[in-house]
Amino acid sequence: MTSAIKILLKEYLDDLKEKELKDFQWYLLQKGERPILRSDMEEADTKQTVDKMVQFYGVKGALNITVDVLMGINNKELAMKLMEEAKIVEQQLHERETQRDAEMTITQKEVKVKSENYGERSQDDPSGGHRNDSESYQTPSKPIKEKWGAFEKVKTFCDFYVEHIENQRRETEKKIKDDFEKLHGFLKTEEAARIAALEEEETKKIGMMQKITELSGGAFSLSETLKDMEDLGAGHWFLENFRTEMERTQNALPDPRLLPQALINVSNHVGNLQFRVLEKMLSIVKHTPVVLDPNTASPWLSLSEDLTMVTLTDTPQQRPGNPERNTSCPQVLGCEGFDAGKHSWEVEVGNQPGWILGVAEEAQDRKEEMWSTPQNGRYTITKSNRGYTDVKCNLLLERPNRIRIELDYENGRVSFHDADNNKSMLTYEEKFTQKLYPYFAFVETNDNEGYDDDEGVKRKKRKANSSGGLIEICESEVSLTVT
């Protein structure tokens, strides 16, 4: 264990620049109940520095004090990575020792059993127990036990995947049914409204025909009345006036054959019906240019049902460690990558405390924590305690509520804009060689790192940001065009 930890410490100190190493040695001289002598650190390289720490404080003590000093020189990320890797090394060494002890125990038992069986056969069998029949006792060989153990691990792994896949299917099926139910409800409402409009027009047109018929019948009655009055000897002046009024009434009656739009306007009801319904359906249809991929989401993230919103959770969720999944920090990718064309999407950030937005290369390491830089395949903008910054931590003046991200793949450009006033914030120019995926992540903005003393070994405690975090992809405008 000593040599493995010493090698690990040397590797991490080798990552320090010359000035950082000098700062590390200076802080080291101030640490511990009996600090290392200044003369021991003069002109000391990384190997000599590690040797002195182990000599003064022991292996675990050297590891702990290295972490403390790295934190003291503001190299928090390196300190955390060292703790994680040291924990892995210790675990591996422990497992090897446990396996070696187990193998020694099994070997001792096998020797004992074989010796006892040999003694029994020697007494009963003149051949000295050298028979090779089915009754002879045989213990399982080491390769068989190793294969069985490997099989058990694979089975557990596959069982977990099967359960997760079944849950994915159930949740996805529910979402599909819910969405289609909304569409069905819209279509039923629209169908009922259009049939009601058709029935209303029918009622109006038939009512008009009935009114004309009624008026025509009244005119016929007036003619009969005039004849009766003539037979009764009514005065000439009265009869002439009555005849004039009757003729005026008859002339006022419309001819049904000449009435405009007397029939139902069928084309108004059925012409391009499906297209017009589809146009109206856009009022309830939501579209976002980017959709999140749940198979890449960190266990610390929760995605909305429509995969357009991501939230930072207080506790990790049970998810498979599939190759696509980001496990190094709370991050998630879009489901579609781009290797051509121009693309744009907007993200609602509001007053969220800490996040990273941009694009990431397809081949980026999703299991190791790394800086969001073009060298690591990420083109991003960050918000933290310091405000909005670029990859070089330069402060940006804008404080947008919505950020528009634009990707021009052929021209090698990723740009960020304040979507409210269309003002440019930051632009990267690069020759892209890989598919780029929309990238969303959270960063801690408070001192959310704690340490518990466990048998002299300090372990990292991860805490979610106390104010939580939420990022939402904005809807885009949807329209139909006819060519």
mmCIF file of N, CA and C in Angstrom, residues 136-212:
data_model
loop_
_atom_site.group_PDB
_atom_site.id
_atom_site.type_symbol
_atom_site.label_atom_id
_atom_site.label_comp_id
_atom_site.label_asym_id
_atom_site.label_seq_id
_atom_site.Cartn_x
_atom_site.Cartn_y
_atom_site.Cartn_z
ATOM 1 N N SER A 136 -13.973 -40.671 -5.998
ATOM 2 C CA SER A 136 -12.902 -39.869 -5.408
ATOM 3 C C SER A 136 -13.379 -38.437 -5.219
ATOM 4 N N TYR A 137 -13.004 -37.806 -4.128
ATOM 5 C CA TYR A 137 -13.439 -36.452 -3.778
ATOM 6 C C TYR A 137 -12.653 -35.429 -4.578
ATOM 7 N N GLN A 138 -13.396 -34.463 -5.166
ATOM 8 C CA GLN A 138 -12.745 -33.403 -5.898
ATOM 9 C C GLN A 138 -13.366 -32.067 -5.506
ATOM 10 N N THR A 139 -12.525 -31.071 -5.243
ATOM 11 C CA THR A 139 -13.005 -29.733 -4.903
ATOM 12 C C THR A 139 -13.068 -28.887 -6.158
ATOM 13 N N PRO A 140 -13.984 -27.899 -6.204
ATOM 14 C CA PRO A 140 -14.061 -27.012 -7.367
ATOM 15 C C PRO A 140 -12.731 -26.287 -7.569
ATOM 16 N N SER A 141 -12.307 -26.193 -8.796
ATOM 17 C CA SER A 141 -11.046 -25.522 -9.099
ATOM 18 C C SER A 141 -11.221 -24.011 -8.991
ATOM 19 N N LYS A 142 -10.104 -23.317 -8.846
ATOM 20 C CA LYS A 142 -10.121 -21.862 -8.732
ATOM 21 C C LYS A 142 -10.723 -21.183 -9.956
ATOM 22 N N PRO A 143 -10.377 -21.615 -11.205
ATOM 23 C CA PRO A 143 -10.998 -20.973 -12.374
ATOM 24 C C PRO A 143 -12.517 -21.078 -12.382
ATOM 25 N N ILE A 144 -13.050 -22.218 -11.913
ATOM 26 C CA ILE A 144 -14.509 -22.381 -11.885
ATOM 27 C C ILE A 144 -15.128 -21.391 -10.901
ATOM 28 N N LYS A 145 -14.505 -21.239 -9.738
ATOM 29 C CA LYS A 145 -15.031 -20.303 -8.743
ATOM 30 C C LYS A 145 -14.975 -18.868 -9.260
ATOM 31 N N GLU A 146 -13.878 -18.533 -9.947
ATOM 32 C CA GLU A 146 -13.758 -17.182 -10.486
ATOM 33 C C GLU A 146 -14.818 -16.932 -11.551
ATOM 34 N N LYS A 147 -15.054 -17.932 -12.401
ATOM 35 C CA LYS A 147 -16.068 -17.787 -13.446
ATOM 36 C C LYS A 147 -17.460 -17.662 -12.833
ATOM 37 N N TRP A 148 -17.694 -18.420 -11.754
ATOM 38 C CA TRP A 148 -18.996 -18.337 -11.104
ATOM 39 C C TRP A 148 -19.214 -16.955 -10.482
ATOM 40 N N GLY A 149 -18.165 -16.426 -9.848
ATOM 41 C CA GLY A 149 -18.267 -15.084 -9.283
ATOM 42 C C GLY A 149 -18.511 -14.036 -10.353
ATOM 43 N N ALA A 150 -17.811 -14.192 -11.492
ATOM 44 C CA ALA A 150 -18.015 -13.253 -12.598
ATOM 45 C C ALA A 150 -19.430 -13.349 -13.140
ATOM 46 N N PHE A 151 -19.949 -14.585 -13.204
ATOM 47 C CA PHE A 151 -21.320 -14.781 -13.686
ATOM 48 C C PHE A 151 -22.326 -14.089 -12.765
ATOM 49 N N GLU A 152 -22.116 -14.196 -11.457
ATOM 50 C CA GLU A 152 -23.027 -13.564 -10.501
ATOM 51 C C GLU A 152 -23.022 -12.040 -10.684
ATOM 52 N N LYS A 153 -21.824 -11.458 -10.912
ATOM 53 C CA LYS A 153 -21.748 -10.009 -11.129
ATOM 54 C C LYS A 153 -22.489 -9.609 -12.399
ATOM 55 N N VAL A 154 -22.278 -10.381 -13.469
ATOM 56 C CA VAL A 154 -22.943 -10.078 -14.735
ATOM 57 C C VAL A 154 -24.451 -10.197 -14.584
ATOM 58 N N LYS A 155 -24.911 -11.222 -13.859
ATOM 59 C CA LYS A 155 -26.346 -11.424 -13.660
ATOM 60 C C LYS A 155 -26.953 -10.254 -12.894
ATOM 61 N N THR A 156 -26.283 -9.820 -11.812
ATOM 62 C CA THR A 156 -26.779 -8.669 -11.047
ATOM 63 C C THR A 156 -26.846 -7.426 -11.916
ATOM 64 N N PHE A 157 -25.795 -7.222 -12.707
ATOM 65 C CA PHE A 157 -25.730 -6.078 -13.609
ATOM 66 C C PHE A 157 -26.883 -6.111 -14.610
ATOM 67 N N CYS A 158 -27.102 -7.264 -15.237
ATOM 68 C CA CYS A 158 -28.153 -7.394 -16.245
ATOM 69 C C CYS A 158 -29.547 -7.274 -15.627
ATOM 70 N N ASP A 159 -29.734 -7.830 -14.419
ATOM 71 C CA ASP A 159 -31.035 -7.725 -13.753
ATOM 72 C C ASP A 159 -31.393 -6.266 -13.493
ATOM 73 N N PHE A 160 -30.408 -5.468 -13.079
ATOM 74 C CA PHE A 160 -30.656 -4.050 -12.831
ATOM 75 C C PHE A 160 -31.021 -3.340 -14.133
ATOM 76 N N TYR A 161 -30.305 -3.666 -15.224
ATOM 77 C CA TYR A 161 -30.610 -3.060 -16.511
ATOM 78 C C TYR A 161 -32.011 -3.431 -16.971
ATOM 79 N N VAL A 162 -32.385 -4.691 -16.793
ATOM 80 C CA VAL A 162 -33.722 -5.135 -17.210
ATOM 81 C C VAL A 162 -34.799 -4.358 -16.460
ATOM 82 N N GLU A 163 -34.620 -4.211 -15.147
ATOM 83 C CA GLU A 163 -35.596 -3.454 -14.350
ATOM 84 C C GLU A 163 -35.684 -2.005 -14.818
ATOM 85 N N HIS A 164 -34.527 -1.397 -15.101
ATOM 86 C CA HIS A 164 -34.520 -0.009 -15.551
ATOM 87 C C HIS A 164 -35.192 0.127 -16.923
ATOM 88 N N ILE A 165 -34.919 -0.813 -17.810
ATOM 89 C CA ILE A 165 -35.531 -0.778 -19.146
ATOM 90 C C ILE A 165 -37.047 -0.915 -19.045
ATOM 91 N N GLU A 166 -37.511 -1.812 -18.172
ATOM 92 C CA GLU A 166 -38.958 -1.976 -17.987
ATOM 93 C C GLU A 166 -39.587 -0.694 -17.459
ATOM 94 N N ASN A 167 -38.919 -0.033 -16.500
ATOM 95 C CA ASN A 167 -39.437 1.242 -15.988
ATOM 96 C C ASN A 167 -39.463 2.307 -17.075
ATOM 97 N N GLN A 168 -38.409 2.338 -17.900
ATOM 98 C CA GLN A 168 -38.378 3.291 -19.012
ATOM 99 C C GLN A 168 -39.551 3.070 -19.955
ATOM 100 N N ARG A 169 -39.827 1.795 -20.257
ATOM 101 C CA ARG A 169 -40.931 1.489 -21.168
ATOM 102 C C ARG A 169 -42.259 1.942 -20.591
ATOM 103 N N ARG A 170 -42.492 1.676 -19.286
ATOM 104 C CA ARG A 170 -43.761 2.067 -18.662
ATOM 105 C C ARG A 170 -43.927 3.582 -18.641
ATOM 106 N N GLU A 171 -42.879 4.295 -18.239
ATOM 107 C CA GLU A 171 -42.963 5.757 -18.172
ATOM 108 C C GLU A 171 -43.137 6.371 -19.554
ATOM 109 N N THR A 172 -42.419 5.839 -20.540
ATOM 110 C CA THR A 172 -42.525 6.363 -21.899
ATOM 111 C C THR A 172 -43.903 6.078 -22.483
ATOM 112 N N GLU A 173 -44.433 4.887 -22.230
ATOM 113 C CA GLU A 173 -45.767 4.539 -22.725
ATOM 114 C C GLU A 173 -46.820 5.472 -22.127
ATOM 115 N N LYS A 174 -46.698 5.775 -20.833
ATOM 116 C CA LYS A 174 -47.646 6.689 -20.190
ATOM 117 C C LYS A 174 -47.593 8.074 -20.830
ATOM 118 N N LYS A 175 -46.368 8.556 -21.097
ATOM 119 C CA LYS A 175 -46.212 9.868 -21.718
ATOM 120 C C LYS A 175 -46.827 9.874 -23.117
ATOM 121 N N ILE A 176 -46.623 8.822 -23.886
ATOM 122 C CA ILE A 176 -47.203 8.727 -25.234
ATOM 123 C C ILE A 176 -48.718 8.760 -25.170
ATOM 124 N N LYS A 177 -49.283 7.982 -24.254
ATOM 125 C CA LYS A 177 -50.741 7.946 -24.122
ATOM 126 C C LYS A 177 -51.293 9.300 -23.686
ATOM 127 N N ASP A 178 -50.605 9.956 -22.756
ATOM 128 C CA ASP A 178 -51.061 11.272 -22.291
ATOM 129 C C ASP A 178 -51.057 12.286 -23.441
ATOM 130 N N ASP A 179 -49.987 12.283 -24.230
ATOM 131 C CA ASP A 179 -49.897 13.231 -25.344
ATOM 132 C C ASP A 179 -50.967 12.967 -26.395
ATOM 133 N N PHE A 180 -51.198 11.694 -26.706
ATOM 134 C CA PHE A 180 -52.228 11.386 -27.697
ATOM 135 C C PHE A 180 -53.623 11.664 -27.156
ATOM 136 N N GLU A 181 -53.809 11.522 -25.855
ATOM 137 C CA GLU A 181 -55.092 11.841 -25.256
ATOM 138 C C GLU A 181 -55.396 13.333 -25.423
ATOM 139 N N LYS A 182 -54.376 14.174 -25.263
ATOM 140 C CA LYS A 182 -54.562 15.607 -25.478
ATOM 141 C C LYS A 182 -54.937 15.893 -26.931
ATOM 142 N N LEU A 183 -54.259 15.219 -27.857
ATOM 143 C CA LEU A 183 -54.567 15.421 -29.272
ATOM 144 C C LEU A 183 -55.966 14.910 -29.608
ATOM 145 N N HIS A 184 -56.324 13.743 -29.045
ATOM 146 C CA HIS A 184 -57.669 13.209 -29.273
ATOM 147 C C HIS A 184 -58.725 14.173 -28.749
ATOM 148 N N GLY A 185 -58.482 14.720 -27.536
ATOM 149 C CA GLY A 185 -59.437 15.655 -26.958
ATOM 150 C C GLY A 185 -59.588 16.902 -27.816
ATOM 151 N N PHE A 186 -58.478 17.420 -28.330
ATOM 152 C CA PHE A 186 -58.549 18.584 -29.209
ATOM 153 C C PHE A 186 -59.347 18.274 -30.466
ATOM 154 N N LEU A 187 -59.092 17.120 -31.087
ATOM 155 C CA LEU A 187 -59.780 16.766 -32.334
ATOM 156 C C LEU A 187 -61.270 16.556 -32.103
ATOM 157 N N LYS A 188 -61.634 15.940 -30.982
ATOM 158 C CA LYS A 188 -63.054 15.741 -30.685
ATOM 159 C C LYS A 188 -63.762 17.082 -30.479
ATOM 160 N N THR A 189 -63.124 17.988 -29.747
ATOM 161 C CA THR A 189 -63.710 19.320 -29.529
ATOM 162 C C THR A 189 -63.857 20.061 -30.846
ATOM 163 N N GLU A 190 -62.836 19.987 -31.697
ATOM 164 C CA GLU A 190 -62.868 20.677 -32.983
ATOM 165 C C GLU A 190 -63.929 20.072 -33.895
ATOM 166 N N GLU A 191 -64.061 18.750 -33.876
ATOM 167 C CA GLU A 191 -65.081 18.084 -34.690
ATOM 168 C C GLU A 191 -66.484 18.529 -34.272
ATOM 169 N N ALA A 192 -66.719 18.562 -32.946
ATOM 170 C CA ALA A 192 -68.034 18.964 -32.443
ATOM 171 C C ALA A 192 -68.348 20.407 -32.820
ATOM 172 N N ALA A 193 -67.343 21.303 -32.752
ATOM 173 C CA ALA A 193 -67.567 22.712 -33.071
ATOM 174 C C ALA A 193 -67.907 22.886 -34.551
ATOM 175 N N ARG A 194 -67.241 22.156 -35.421
ATOM 176 C CA ARG A 194 -67.487 22.297 -36.856
ATOM 177 C C ARG A 194 -68.832 21.686 -37.258
ATOM 178 N N ILE A 195 -69.210 20.601 -36.650
ATOM 179 C CA ILE A 195 -70.535 20.023 -36.924
ATOM 180 C C ILE A 195 -71.631 20.965 -36.427
ATOM 181 N N ALA A 196 -71.416 21.603 -35.265
ATOM 182 C CA ALA A 196 -72.394 22.559 -34.740
ATOM 183 C C ALA A 196 -72.543 23.757 -35.678
ATOM 184 N N ALA A 197 -71.440 24.232 -36.272
ATOM 185 C CA ALA A 197 -71.505 25.347 -37.226
ATOM 186 C C ALA A 197 -72.273 24.947 -38.474
ATOM 187 N N LEU A 198 -72.083 23.705 -38.931
ATOM 188 C CA LEU A 198 -72.815 23.204 -40.100
ATOM 189 C C LEU A 198 -74.310 23.131 -39.814
ATOM 190 N N GLU A 199 -74.682 22.620 -38.656
ATOM 191 C CA GLU A 199 -76.096 22.507 -38.275
ATOM 192 C C GLU A 199 -76.726 23.891 -38.129
ATOM 193 N N GLU A 200 -75.972 24.847 -37.623
ATOM 194 C CA GLU A 200 -76.493 26.211 -37.475
ATOM 195 C C GLU A 200 -76.789 26.826 -38.843
ATOM 196 N N GLU A 201 -75.918 26.619 -39.814
ATOM 197 C CA GLU A 201 -76.160 27.147 -41.156
ATOM 198 C C GLU A 201 -77.365 26.473 -41.795
ATOM 199 N N GLU A 202 -77.482 25.168 -41.579
ATOM 200 C CA GLU A 202 -78.646 24.441 -42.106
ATOM 201 C C GLU A 202 -79.939 25.031 -41.557
ATOM 202 N N THR A 203 -79.968 25.287 -40.265
ATOM 203 C CA THR A 203 -81.174 25.843 -39.631
ATOM 204 C C THR A 203 -81.523 27.209 -40.208
ATOM 205 N N LYS A 204 -80.524 28.056 -40.408
ATOM 206 C CA LYS A 204 -80.768 29.395 -40.965
ATOM 207 C C LYS A 204 -81.306 29.313 -42.389
ATOM 208 N N LYS A 205 -80.701 28.465 -43.226
ATOM 209 C CA LYS A 205 -81.101 28.395 -44.633
ATOM 210 C C LYS A 205 -82.516 27.806 -44.767
ATOM 211 N N ILE A 206 -82.801 26.770 -44.027
ATOM 212 C CA ILE A 206 -84.152 26.185 -44.055
ATOM 213 C C ILE A 206 -85.175 27.171 -43.514
ATOM 214 N N GLY A 207 -84.846 27.909 -42.456
ATOM 215 C CA GLY A 207 -85.759 28.908 -41.898
ATOM 216 C C GLY A 207 -86.086 30.001 -42.906
ATOM 217 N N MET A 208 -85.107 30.389 -43.725
ATOM 218 C CA MET A 208 -85.343 31.403 -44.738
ATOM 219 C C MET A 208 -86.328 30.901 -45.795
ATOM 220 N N MET A 209 -86.169 29.639 -46.222
ATOM 221 C CA MET A 209 -87.090 29.064 -47.210
ATOM 222 C C MET A 209 -88.512 28.998 -46.645
ATOM 223 N N GLN A 210 -88.606 28.624 -45.372
ATOM 224 C CA GLN A 210 -89.927 28.533 -44.744
ATOM 225 C C GLN A 210 -90.589 29.908 -44.651
ATOM 226 N N LYS A 211 -89.823 30.953 -44.389
ATOM 227 C CA LYS A 211 -90.371 32.304 -44.302
ATOM 228 C C LYS A 211 -90.891 32.767 -45.659
ATOM 229 N N ILE A 212 -90.163 32.462 -46.737
ATOM 230 C CA ILE A 212 -90.612 32.835 -48.078
ATOM 231 C C ILE A 212 -91.918 32.122 -48.415
#
